[in-house]
Amino acid sequence: MIKRKLILIMENKPGALARVVGLFHQRGYNIETLHVDSVKDLSKYKYIEEKLETTFKENQISRLTIETLVSDNLMRQILRQLNKLIDVIAVSNEETTYLKGVLLDENLL
Amino acid sequence: MQALHDEGVELIFGYPGGAALHIYDAIFRQDKIDHILVRHEQGATHAADGYSRATGKPGVVLVTSGPGATNAITGIATAFMDSIPMVVISGQVASHLIGTDAFQETDMIGVSRPIVKHSYTVFDAEEIPKIIKEAFYVATSGRPGPVVIDIPKDMTAPDILFDYSYPDEAIIRSYNPPIDPDQTQIDRAVEAILESKKPVIYAGGGAIASNAEQELFELNKIIDAPVTNTLMGLGIYPASHNRFLGMLGMHGTYQANMAMHNSDLIIAIGARFDDRITNKPSKFAPNAKVIHLDVDHSSVSKIIEANIAVFGQVKNSLKSIKDTLDKKLDLYDSSVLEPWHNQIKEWKSLHGLNYELYKDESDSHPILPQAVVQHVHEITKGDAFVTSDVGQHQMFAAQYYHFDKPRRWINSGGLGTMGFGLPAAMGVKLAFPDDEVVCITGEGSIQMCIQELSTCLQYNLPIKIININNEALGMVKQWQDMNYGGRHSESTYQDSLPDFVKLAESYGHKGIKIEKNSDLKEGLKQAFAMKDKLVFVDVYVDPSEHVYPMQVPNGSLENMFLSKDKQT
């Protein structure tokens, strides 16, 4: 098992972080490191705004960085489970990104 | 209440209490939505769940804060495991009291988080219409599931007035469940179907959730593959059809498990390869390619790797496969499956379910539980809604009540919740008052929600309860017989069972006790003849009977116990 990094963009809403953290525990994965910020500089996420036909406002979304120790198969499962959370807008690891149910073969975040 | 009405809600199941009193007063002052007062909040969630499974519409529950909310948890978890759309509105202490350990305060959002699809807290009364719209959208779309709305008491205070308008649609930018499948995957799926000589269709609860029975039937008119259903999928393909193999898995039929194991192609439709299906995943169907149709990305390749994954509403995916296959009909000849069908026929004749069981009806034998289900099937002409609890009776009902239509078999498959059957039957009966609703239960399960007999009296719900009474926790006992040297640890209580006939009568219903084979048919007929009465039929059955077939632990699908002394 290798330490792997995940990046999430999600709605900055009460309880949203708890859903992400709770999911790791529920599914038996462990979090090694966790970092959360509300996003002030939105320029990096233009692509997502275009894709979702929406406009983000300052501090309306959060960016999470999570490091976890898992196998390849489990990584894919974690990505899919996170993508399923209603408040999660996009989630990516080194190779792939889930942008609301659509799997993209690149790391967008 | 106005928002619920605008959403099309006709029926709410609930129980009042302090934090929900403002809402209950609003219920009193309107006449568009009916409220069913249960006797325990668990009953409310199961009733809403049964209503939802039978109708396809979301069930709605209203409970108060604290114990009201926590009592609803088992029912929410039941709906979550089986992907049943449900909206649960829980009262909460007033906003300024949250976090102070106020009277009847529980962090409902926290407690329910792992067992809901999503949840909402109301922070501003004006948001209520939008939140209700979103909650129903989330609960019913994609892979359905329960949604909790926690409403602090001050948010429903009658002195808060605002300009009300109900949104036409819910737009959640971070939520986009797949609907139509990707054509490249459909093409690959069709290729695989054209190549297969030993295909099996394996359909589960997702196919029912998607209302895909017509599409499945039409597609299989072309493919002509054998079809097996999971416990959750029973009814999606007619049980009386000659291509139907019966249920598969832990207590699946011999032919269904053998066919899955030896197939070269598994077409999985809204099913999730759980541990009650696969037995040991590494030994599962070694030569089969897997096409997996599902609406949920995280269900595919979770346990069994899918060679071809088709994401979308399975109804649409099935239709796309059929349309594509239609254009290649000249390449497909279903007669290549003939040897496969012959092989399945042979398996069926070797160890099929024993349909002759109930013919042995002399009084020197105790009543067999299977025979009870077979008689109920015969008397109701196979057309009743059947709810069940959990245990041996559930498996006998699944095996021997042959469902020809979807949404007729209502049981807690994923969570395995004892106490589900009776309240679920109430929900079904309220939705379909003119149809026969049967609750096949056991004396263990029925006592877990027995208080709802009172609700049945209040709302005049003439359900037929068939209590398969083996005076023990039968499935626990079976495992103890098979794996624990017959040590029946805490699974028996024969000296302390209530007189169910008197119990039913004390609730104002009818009770019938059946102990002899010669009384079985007549007793059941009598019960079903009382159209306007809830009848509690207490049938004493052979306590030593086991459910077979049963998979051998850690084996493949081929490894089954077929009876107490026979193994594959």
PDB file of N, CA, C and O in Angstrom, chain A residues 11 13-15 18-19 22 26-27 52 54-56 60-61 73 76-77 80-81 83-89 98-102, chain B residues 80 109 113-120 123 130 134 138 143 172-178 296-302 305 309 311:
ATOM      1  N   GLU A  11     -19.072  21.662  -2.064  1.00  0.00           N
ATOM      2  CA  GLU A  11     -19.828  22.805  -1.565  1.00  0.00           C
ATOM      3  C   GLU A  11     -19.375  23.104  -0.138  1.00  0.00           C
ATOM      4  O   GLU A  11     -19.235  22.192   0.673  1.00  0.00           O
ATOM      5  N   LYS A  13     -20.613  23.760   2.774  1.00  0.00           N
ATOM      6  CA  LYS A  13     -21.881  23.756   3.508  1.00  0.00           C
ATOM      7  C   LYS A  13     -21.672  23.071   4.853  1.00  0.00           C
ATOM      8  O   LYS A  13     -20.827  22.175   4.960  1.00  0.00           O
ATOM      9  N   PRO A  14     -22.482  23.427   5.864  1.00  0.00           N
ATOM     10  CA  PRO A  14     -22.329  22.750   7.159  1.00  0.00           C
ATOM     11  C   PRO A  14     -22.559  21.246   6.994  1.00  0.00           C
ATOM     12  O   PRO A  14     -23.481  20.829   6.305  1.00  0.00           O
ATOM     13  N   GLY A  15     -21.695  20.468   7.590  1.00  0.00           N
ATOM     14  CA  GLY A  15     -21.883  19.013   7.548  1.00  0.00           C
ATOM     15  C   GLY A  15     -21.219  18.336   6.367  1.00  0.00           C
ATOM     16  O   GLY A  15     -21.082  17.119   6.347  1.00  0.00           O
ATOM     17  N   ALA A  18     -18.012  16.550   7.344  1.00  0.00           N
ATOM     18  CA  ALA A  18     -18.293  15.366   8.157  1.00  0.00           C
ATOM     19  C   ALA A  18     -18.679  14.186   7.275  1.00  0.00           C
ATOM     20  O   ALA A  18     -18.348  13.036   7.565  1.00  0.00           O
ATOM     21  N   ARG A  19     -19.388  14.455   6.178  1.00  0.00           N
ATOM     22  CA  ARG A  19     -19.783  13.359   5.277  1.00  0.00           C
ATOM     23  C   ARG A  19     -18.556  12.718   4.647  1.00  0.00           C
ATOM     24  O   ARG A  19     -18.477  11.492   4.495  1.00  0.00           O
ATOM     25  N   GLY A  22     -16.561  10.980   7.483  1.00  0.00           N
ATOM     26  CA  GLY A  22     -17.342   9.835   7.933  1.00  0.00           C
ATOM     27  C   GLY A  22     -17.259   8.687   6.952  1.00  0.00           C
ATOM     28  O   GLY A  22     -17.192   7.523   7.339  1.00  0.00           O
ATOM     29  N   GLN A  26     -16.575   4.789   7.690  1.00  0.00           N
ATOM     30  CA  GLN A  26     -17.617   3.789   7.385  1.00  0.00           C
ATOM     31  C   GLN A  26     -17.118   2.675   6.496  1.00  0.00           C
ATOM     32  O   GLN A  26     -17.510   1.528   6.627  1.00  0.00           O
ATOM     33  N   ARG A  27     -16.306   3.048   5.516  1.00  0.00           N
ATOM     34  CA  ARG A  27     -15.875   2.059   4.528  1.00  0.00           C
ATOM     35  C   ARG A  27     -14.566   1.405   4.927  1.00  0.00           C
ATOM     36  O   ARG A  27     -13.984   0.656   4.161  1.00  0.00           O
ATOM     37  N   LEU A  52     -20.152  22.610 -15.585  1.00  0.00           N
ATOM     38  CA  LEU A  52     -21.388  22.494 -14.806  1.00  0.00           C
ATOM     39  C   LEU A  52     -22.343  23.649 -15.075  1.00  0.00           C
ATOM     40  O   LEU A  52     -23.416  23.718 -14.481  1.00  0.00           O
ATOM     41  N   THR A  54     -22.198  26.780 -14.200  1.00  0.00           N
ATOM     42  CA  THR A  54     -22.506  27.469 -12.950  1.00  0.00           C
ATOM     43  C   THR A  54     -21.415  28.499 -12.684  1.00  0.00           C
ATOM     44  O   THR A  54     -20.413  28.540 -13.393  1.00  0.00           O
ATOM     45  N   THR A  55     -21.631  29.342 -11.705  1.00  0.00           N
ATOM     46  CA  THR A  55     -20.597  30.297 -11.307  1.00  0.00           C
ATOM     47  C   THR A  55     -20.347  30.128  -9.812  1.00  0.00           C
ATOM     48  O   THR A  55     -21.286  30.144  -9.023  1.00  0.00           O
ATOM     49  N   PHE A  56     -19.099  29.921  -9.476  1.00  0.00           N
ATOM     50  CA  PHE A  56     -18.757  29.830  -8.055  1.00  0.00           C
ATOM     51  C   PHE A  56     -18.544  31.224  -7.498  1.00  0.00           C
ATOM     52  O   PHE A  56     -18.012  32.090  -8.170  1.00  0.00           O
ATOM     53  N   GLN A  60     -17.566  29.915  -1.490  1.00  0.00           N
ATOM     54  CA  GLN A  60     -18.761  29.078  -1.636  1.00  0.00           C
ATOM     55  C   GLN A  60     -18.383  27.605  -1.787  1.00  0.00           C
ATOM     56  O   GLN A  60     -19.195  26.724  -1.539  1.00  0.00           O
ATOM     57  N   ILE A  61     -17.143  27.365  -2.228  1.00  0.00           N
ATOM     58  CA  ILE A  61     -16.680  25.974  -2.340  1.00  0.00           C
ATOM     59  C   ILE A  61     -15.428  25.776  -1.484  1.00  0.00           C
ATOM     60  O   ILE A  61     -14.733  26.731  -1.151  1.00  0.00           O
ATOM     61  N   ASN A  73      -7.173  -0.876  -6.143  1.00  0.00           N
ATOM     62  CA  ASN A  73      -8.604  -1.169  -6.243  1.00  0.00           C
ATOM     63  C   ASN A  73      -9.425  -0.343  -5.278  1.00  0.00           C
ATOM     64  O   ASN A  73     -10.482   0.170  -5.607  1.00  0.00           O
ATOM     65  N   ARG A  76      -9.866   3.302  -6.321  1.00  0.00           N
ATOM     66  CA  ARG A  76     -10.948   3.518  -7.277  1.00  0.00           C
ATOM     67  C   ARG A  76     -12.294   3.540  -6.545  1.00  0.00           C
ATOM     68  O   ARG A  76     -13.158   4.367  -6.818  1.00  0.00           O
ATOM     69  N   GLN A  77     -12.445   2.633  -5.600  1.00  0.00           N
ATOM     70  CA  GLN A  77     -13.702   2.560  -4.852  1.00  0.00           C
ATOM     71  C   GLN A  77     -13.916   3.822  -4.006  1.00  0.00           C
ATOM     72  O   GLN A  77     -15.018   4.361  -3.943  1.00  0.00           O
ATOM     73  N   ARG A  80     -15.059   6.632  -6.202  1.00  0.00           N
ATOM     74  CA  ARG A  80     -16.464   6.489  -6.597  1.00  0.00           C
ATOM     75  C   ARG A  80     -17.403   6.797  -5.441  1.00  0.00           C
ATOM     76  O   ARG A  80     -18.469   7.378  -5.636  1.00  0.00           O
ATOM     77  N   GLN A  81     -17.017   6.377  -4.257  1.00  0.00           N
ATOM     78  CA  GLN A  81     -17.872   6.651  -3.098  1.00  0.00           C
ATOM     79  C   GLN A  81     -17.916   8.148  -2.805  1.00  0.00           C
ATOM     80  O   GLN A  81     -18.972   8.699  -2.479  1.00  0.00           O
ATOM     81  N   ASN A  83     -17.403  10.540  -4.946  1.00  0.00           N
ATOM     82  CA  ASN A  83     -18.137  11.162  -6.042  1.00  0.00           C
ATOM     83  C   ASN A  83     -19.644  11.075  -5.815  1.00  0.00           C
ATOM     84  O   ASN A  83     -20.413  11.913  -6.267  1.00  0.00           O
ATOM     85  N   LYS A  84     -20.055  10.048  -5.069  1.00  0.00           N
ATOM     86  CA  LYS A  84     -21.479   9.833  -4.831  1.00  0.00           C
ATOM     87  C   LYS A  84     -22.059  10.797  -3.807  1.00  0.00           C
ATOM     88  O   LYS A  84     -23.269  10.994  -3.750  1.00  0.00           O
ATOM     89  N   LEU A  85     -21.211  11.374  -2.969  1.00  0.00           N
ATOM     90  CA  LEU A  85     -21.726  12.318  -1.970  1.00  0.00           C
ATOM     91  C   LEU A  85     -22.326  13.525  -2.689  1.00  0.00           C
ATOM     92  O   LEU A  85     -21.718  14.077  -3.619  1.00  0.00           O
ATOM     93  N   ILE A  86     -23.495  13.916  -2.226  1.00  0.00           N
ATOM     94  CA  ILE A  86     -24.232  14.954  -2.951  1.00  0.00           C
ATOM     95  C   ILE A  86     -23.478  16.293  -2.960  1.00  0.00           C
ATOM     96  O   ILE A  86     -23.536  17.025  -3.935  1.00  0.00           O
ATOM     97  N   ASP A  87     -22.759  16.615  -1.894  1.00  0.00           N
ATOM     98  CA  ASP A  87     -22.090  17.917  -1.825  1.00  0.00           C
ATOM     99  C   ASP A  87     -20.744  17.958  -2.551  1.00  0.00           C
ATOM    100  O   ASP A  87     -20.143  19.022  -2.686  1.00  0.00           O
ATOM    101  N   VAL A  88     -20.255  16.810  -2.994  1.00  0.00           N
ATOM    102  CA  VAL A  88     -18.950  16.781  -3.661  1.00  0.00           C
ATOM    103  C   VAL A  88     -19.115  17.128  -5.141  1.00  0.00           C
ATOM    104  O   VAL A  88     -19.905  16.517  -5.849  1.00  0.00           O
ATOM    105  N   ILE A  89     -18.378  18.149  -5.568  1.00  0.00           N
ATOM    106  CA  ILE A  89     -18.486  18.586  -6.968  1.00  0.00           C
ATOM    107  C   ILE A  89     -17.511  17.812  -7.846  1.00  0.00           C
ATOM    108  O   ILE A  89     -17.860  17.353  -8.923  1.00  0.00           O
ATOM    109  N   TYR A  98     -13.312  12.550 -11.168  1.00  0.00           N
ATOM    110  CA  TYR A  98     -14.752  12.420 -11.306  1.00  0.00           C
ATOM    111  C   TYR A  98     -15.352  13.799 -11.172  1.00  0.00           C
ATOM    112  O   TYR A  98     -15.211  14.447 -10.141  1.00  0.00           O
ATOM    113  N   LEU A  99     -15.997  14.244 -12.205  1.00  0.00           N
ATOM    114  CA  LEU A  99     -16.689  15.523 -12.133  1.00  0.00           C
ATOM    115  C   LEU A  99     -18.171  15.198 -12.218  1.00  0.00           C
ATOM    116  O   LEU A  99     -18.703  14.912 -13.264  1.00  0.00           O
ATOM    117  N   LYS A 100     -18.801  15.143 -11.079  1.00  0.00           N
ATOM    118  CA  LYS A 100     -20.210  14.783 -10.961  1.00  0.00           C
ATOM    119  C   LYS A 100     -20.622  13.611 -11.833  1.00  0.00           C
ATOM    120  O   LYS A 100     -21.392  13.745 -12.784  1.00  0.00           O
ATOM    121  N   GLY A 101     -20.066  12.480 -11.513  1.00  0.00           N
ATOM    122  CA  GLY A 101     -20.493  11.255 -12.171  1.00  0.00           C
ATOM    123  C   GLY A 101     -19.783  10.989 -13.478  1.00  0.00           C
ATOM    124  O   GLY A 101     -19.788   9.893 -13.986  1.00  0.00           O
ATOM    125  N   VAL A 102     -19.122  12.004 -14.053  1.00  0.00           N
ATOM    126  CA  VAL A 102     -18.441  11.792 -15.319  1.00  0.00           C
ATOM    127  C   VAL A 102     -16.963  11.557 -15.029  1.00  0.00           C
ATOM    128  O   VAL A 102     -16.317  12.363 -14.347  1.00  0.00           O
TER     129      VAL A 102
ATOM    130  N   PHE B  80     -32.185   2.405   3.331  1.00  0.00           N
ATOM    131  CA  PHE B  80     -30.895   2.745   2.726  1.00  0.00           C
ATOM    132  C   PHE B  80     -30.259   1.514   2.094  1.00  0.00           C
ATOM    133  O   PHE B  80     -29.800   1.558   0.947  1.00  0.00           O
ATOM    134  N   ILE B 109     -28.863  14.566  12.383  1.00  0.00           N
ATOM    135  CA  ILE B 109     -28.061  14.568  11.155  1.00  0.00           C
ATOM    136  C   ILE B 109     -26.816  13.702  11.359  1.00  0.00           C
ATOM    137  O   ILE B 109     -26.451  12.895  10.504  1.00  0.00           O
ATOM    138  N   ARG B 113     -26.223  10.010   9.543  1.00  0.00           N
ATOM    139  CA  ARG B 113     -25.351  10.286   8.395  1.00  0.00           C
ATOM    140  C   ARG B 113     -24.945   9.044   7.604  1.00  0.00           C
ATOM    141  O   ARG B 113     -25.061   9.036   6.364  1.00  0.00           O
ATOM    142  N   PRO B 114     -24.496   7.967   8.267  1.00  0.00           N
ATOM    143  CA  PRO B 114     -24.034   6.823   7.459  1.00  0.00           C
ATOM    144  C   PRO B 114     -25.147   6.045   6.764  1.00  0.00           C
ATOM    145  O   PRO B 114     -24.874   5.181   5.952  1.00  0.00           O
ATOM    146  N   ILE B 115     -26.406   6.325   7.082  1.00  0.00           N
ATOM    147  CA  ILE B 115     -27.489   5.512   6.533  1.00  0.00           C
ATOM    148  C   ILE B 115     -28.485   6.351   5.739  1.00  0.00           C
ATOM    149  O   ILE B 115     -29.631   5.949   5.556  1.00  0.00           O
ATOM    150  N   VAL B 116     -28.058   7.524   5.289  1.00  0.00           N
ATOM    151  CA  VAL B 116     -28.935   8.307   4.416  1.00  0.00           C
ATOM    152  C   VAL B 116     -28.200   8.591   3.116  1.00  0.00           C
ATOM    153  O   VAL B 116     -26.975   8.555   3.060  1.00  0.00           O
ATOM    154  N   LYS B 117     -28.982   8.857   2.068  1.00  0.00           N
ATOM    155  CA  LYS B 117     -28.353   9.284   0.828  1.00  0.00           C
ATOM    156  C   LYS B 117     -27.883  10.720   0.985  1.00  0.00           C
ATOM    157  O   LYS B 117     -26.807  11.096   0.510  1.00  0.00           O
ATOM    158  N   HIS B 118     -28.690  11.523   1.660  1.00  0.00           N
ATOM    159  CA  HIS B 118     -28.315  12.901   1.919  1.00  0.00           C
ATOM    160  C   HIS B 118     -29.191  13.413   3.052  1.00  0.00           C
ATOM    161  O   HIS B 118     -30.205  12.794   3.379  1.00  0.00           O
ATOM    162  N   SER B 119     -28.812  14.536   3.652  1.00  0.00           N
ATOM    163  CA  SER B 119     -29.666  15.096   4.692  1.00  0.00           C
ATOM    164  C   SER B 119     -29.578  16.617   4.698  1.00  0.00           C
ATOM    165  O   SER B 119     -28.612  17.196   4.199  1.00  0.00           O
ATOM    166  N   TYR B 120     -30.617  17.219   5.238  1.00  0.00           N
ATOM    167  CA  TYR B 120     -30.709  18.679   5.266  1.00  0.00           C
ATOM    168  C   TYR B 120     -31.089  19.149   6.660  1.00  0.00           C
ATOM    169  O   TYR B 120     -31.898  18.506   7.330  1.00  0.00           O
ATOM    170  N   PHE B 123     -32.154  25.988   8.285  1.00  0.00           N
ATOM    171  CA  PHE B 123     -31.635  27.107   9.077  1.00  0.00           C
ATOM    172  C   PHE B 123     -32.500  28.342   8.911  1.00  0.00           C
ATOM    173  O   PHE B 123     -32.359  29.321   9.631  1.00  0.00           O
ATOM    174  N   LYS B 130     -37.688  24.893  -0.939  1.00  0.00           N
ATOM    175  CA  LYS B 130     -36.552  24.492  -1.780  1.00  0.00           C
ATOM    176  C   LYS B 130     -35.957  23.178  -1.251  1.00  0.00           C
ATOM    177  O   LYS B 130     -35.637  22.262  -2.024  1.00  0.00           O
ATOM    178  N   GLU B 134     -35.706  19.610  -3.200  1.00  0.00           N
ATOM    179  CA  GLU B 134     -34.415  18.926  -3.396  1.00  0.00           C
ATOM    180  C   GLU B 134     -34.425  17.536  -2.763  1.00  0.00           C
ATOM    181  O   GLU B 134     -33.926  16.573  -3.348  1.00  0.00           O
ATOM    182  N   VAL B 138     -33.512  14.146  -4.701  1.00  0.00           N
ATOM    183  CA  VAL B 138     -32.370  13.296  -4.343  1.00  0.00           C
ATOM    184  C   VAL B 138     -32.849  11.888  -3.981  1.00  0.00           C
ATOM    185  O   VAL B 138     -32.272  10.881  -4.406  1.00  0.00           O
ATOM    186  N   ARG B 143     -29.534   6.317  -7.890  1.00  0.00           N
ATOM    187  CA  ARG B 143     -29.821   5.172  -7.015  1.00  0.00           C
ATOM    188  C   ARG B 143     -30.617   5.741  -5.842  1.00  0.00           C
ATOM    189  O   ARG B 143     -30.087   6.517  -5.055  1.00  0.00           O
ATOM    190  N   ILE B 172     -29.397  20.851  -8.497  1.00  0.00           N
ATOM    191  CA  ILE B 172     -28.276  20.711  -7.572  1.00  0.00           C
ATOM    192  C   ILE B 172     -27.030  20.561  -8.431  1.00  0.00           C
ATOM    193  O   ILE B 172     -26.840  19.536  -9.086  1.00  0.00           O
ATOM    194  N   ARG B 173     -26.205  21.590  -8.471  1.00  0.00           N
ATOM    195  CA  ARG B 173     -25.091  21.572  -9.434  1.00  0.00           C
ATOM    196  C   ARG B 173     -24.086  20.471  -9.135  1.00  0.00           C
ATOM    197  O   ARG B 173     -23.345  20.054 -10.017  1.00  0.00           O
ATOM    198  N   SER B 174     -24.056  20.033  -7.881  1.00  0.00           N
ATOM    199  CA  SER B 174     -23.068  19.010  -7.535  1.00  0.00           C
ATOM    200  C   SER B 174     -23.651  17.597  -7.606  1.00  0.00           C
ATOM    201  O   SER B 174     -23.066  16.650  -7.102  1.00  0.00           O
ATOM    202  N   TYR B 175     -24.818  17.435  -8.214  1.00  0.00           N
ATOM    203  CA  TYR B 175     -25.472  16.121  -8.263  1.00  0.00           C
ATOM    204  C   TYR B 175     -26.014  15.885  -9.660  1.00  0.00           C
ATOM    205  O   TYR B 175     -26.801  16.681 -10.170  1.00  0.00           O
ATOM    206  N   ASN B 176     -25.567  14.807 -10.271  1.00  0.00           N
ATOM    207  CA  ASN B 176     -25.924  14.570 -11.660  1.00  0.00           C
ATOM    208  C   ASN B 176     -25.939  13.074 -11.945  1.00  0.00           C
ATOM    209  O   ASN B 176     -25.020  12.528 -12.513  1.00  0.00           O
ATOM    210  N   PRO B 177     -26.988  12.362 -11.491  1.00  0.00           N
ATOM    211  CA  PRO B 177     -26.983  10.906 -11.672  1.00  0.00           C
ATOM    212  C   PRO B 177     -27.101  10.525 -13.153  1.00  0.00           C
ATOM    213  O   PRO B 177     -27.777  11.223 -13.911  1.00  0.00           O
ATOM    214  N   PRO B 178     -26.408   9.456 -13.567  1.00  0.00           N
ATOM    215  CA  PRO B 178     -26.453   9.066 -14.975  1.00  0.00           C
ATOM    216  C   PRO B 178     -27.849   8.580 -15.395  1.00  0.00           C
ATOM    217  O   PRO B 178     -28.539   7.948 -14.605  1.00  0.00           O
ATOM    218  N   ASP B 296     -25.316   3.232 -10.383  1.00  0.00           N
ATOM    219  CA  ASP B 296     -24.383   3.666  -9.347  1.00  0.00           C
ATOM    220  C   ASP B 296     -22.962   3.220  -9.688  1.00  0.00           C
ATOM    221  O   ASP B 296     -22.659   2.033  -9.715  1.00  0.00           O
ATOM    222  N   HIS B 297     -22.077   4.191  -9.956  1.00  0.00           N
ATOM    223  CA  HIS B 297     -20.682   3.866 -10.298  1.00  0.00           C
ATOM    224  C   HIS B 297     -20.023   3.003  -9.236  1.00  0.00           C
ATOM    225  O   HIS B 297     -19.254   2.097  -9.530  1.00  0.00           O
ATOM    226  N   SER B 298     -20.339   3.291  -7.974  1.00  0.00           N
ATOM    227  CA  SER B 298     -19.587   2.628  -6.912  1.00  0.00           C
ATOM    228  C   SER B 298     -20.041   1.190  -6.687  1.00  0.00           C
ATOM    229  O   SER B 298     -19.435   0.461  -5.917  1.00  0.00           O
ATOM    230  N   SER B 299     -21.124   0.757  -7.349  1.00  0.00           N
ATOM    231  CA  SER B 299     -21.548  -0.641  -7.218  1.00  0.00           C
ATOM    232  C   SER B 299     -20.864  -1.545  -8.241  1.00  0.00           C
ATOM    233  O   SER B 299     -20.895  -2.754  -8.111  1.00  0.00           O
ATOM    234  N   VAL B 300     -20.295  -0.939  -9.262  1.00  0.00           N
ATOM    235  CA  VAL B 300     -19.713  -1.734 -10.340  1.00  0.00           C
ATOM    236  C   VAL B 300     -18.235  -1.995 -10.040  1.00  0.00           C
ATOM    237  O   VAL B 300     -17.510  -1.101  -9.614  1.00  0.00           O
ATOM    238  N   SER B 301     -17.834  -3.249 -10.226  1.00  0.00           N
ATOM    239  CA  SER B 301     -16.457  -3.684  -9.946  1.00  0.00           C
ATOM    240  C   SER B 301     -16.068  -3.471  -8.488  1.00  0.00           C
ATOM    241  O   SER B 301     -14.904  -3.301  -8.175  1.00  0.00           O
ATOM    242  N   LYS B 302     -17.055  -3.461  -7.611  1.00  0.00           N
ATOM    243  CA  LYS B 302     -16.749  -3.332  -6.188  1.00  0.00           C
ATOM    244  C   LYS B 302     -16.298  -4.685  -5.641  1.00  0.00           C
ATOM    245  O   LYS B 302     -15.329  -4.774  -4.914  1.00  0.00           O
ATOM    246  N   GLU B 305     -15.221  -7.933 -10.636  1.00  0.00           N
ATOM    247  CA  GLU B 305     -14.786  -7.024 -11.689  1.00  0.00           C
ATOM    248  C   GLU B 305     -15.722  -7.142 -12.908  1.00  0.00           C
ATOM    249  O   GLU B 305     -16.003  -8.241 -13.375  1.00  0.00           O
ATOM    250  N   ALA B 309     -18.942  -2.205 -18.296  1.00  0.00           N
ATOM    251  CA  ALA B 309     -19.774  -1.459 -17.342  1.00  0.00           C
ATOM    252  C   ALA B 309     -20.679  -0.498 -18.101  1.00  0.00           C
ATOM    253  O   ALA B 309     -20.211   0.267 -18.935  1.00  0.00           O
ATOM    254  N   PHE B 311     -23.276   2.425 -17.391  1.00  0.00           N
ATOM    255  CA  PHE B 311     -23.874   3.297 -16.395  1.00  0.00           C
ATOM    256  C   PHE B 311     -25.085   4.013 -16.968  1.00  0.00           C
ATOM    257  O   PHE B 311     -25.044   4.507 -18.088  1.00  0.00           O
TER     258      PHE B 311
END
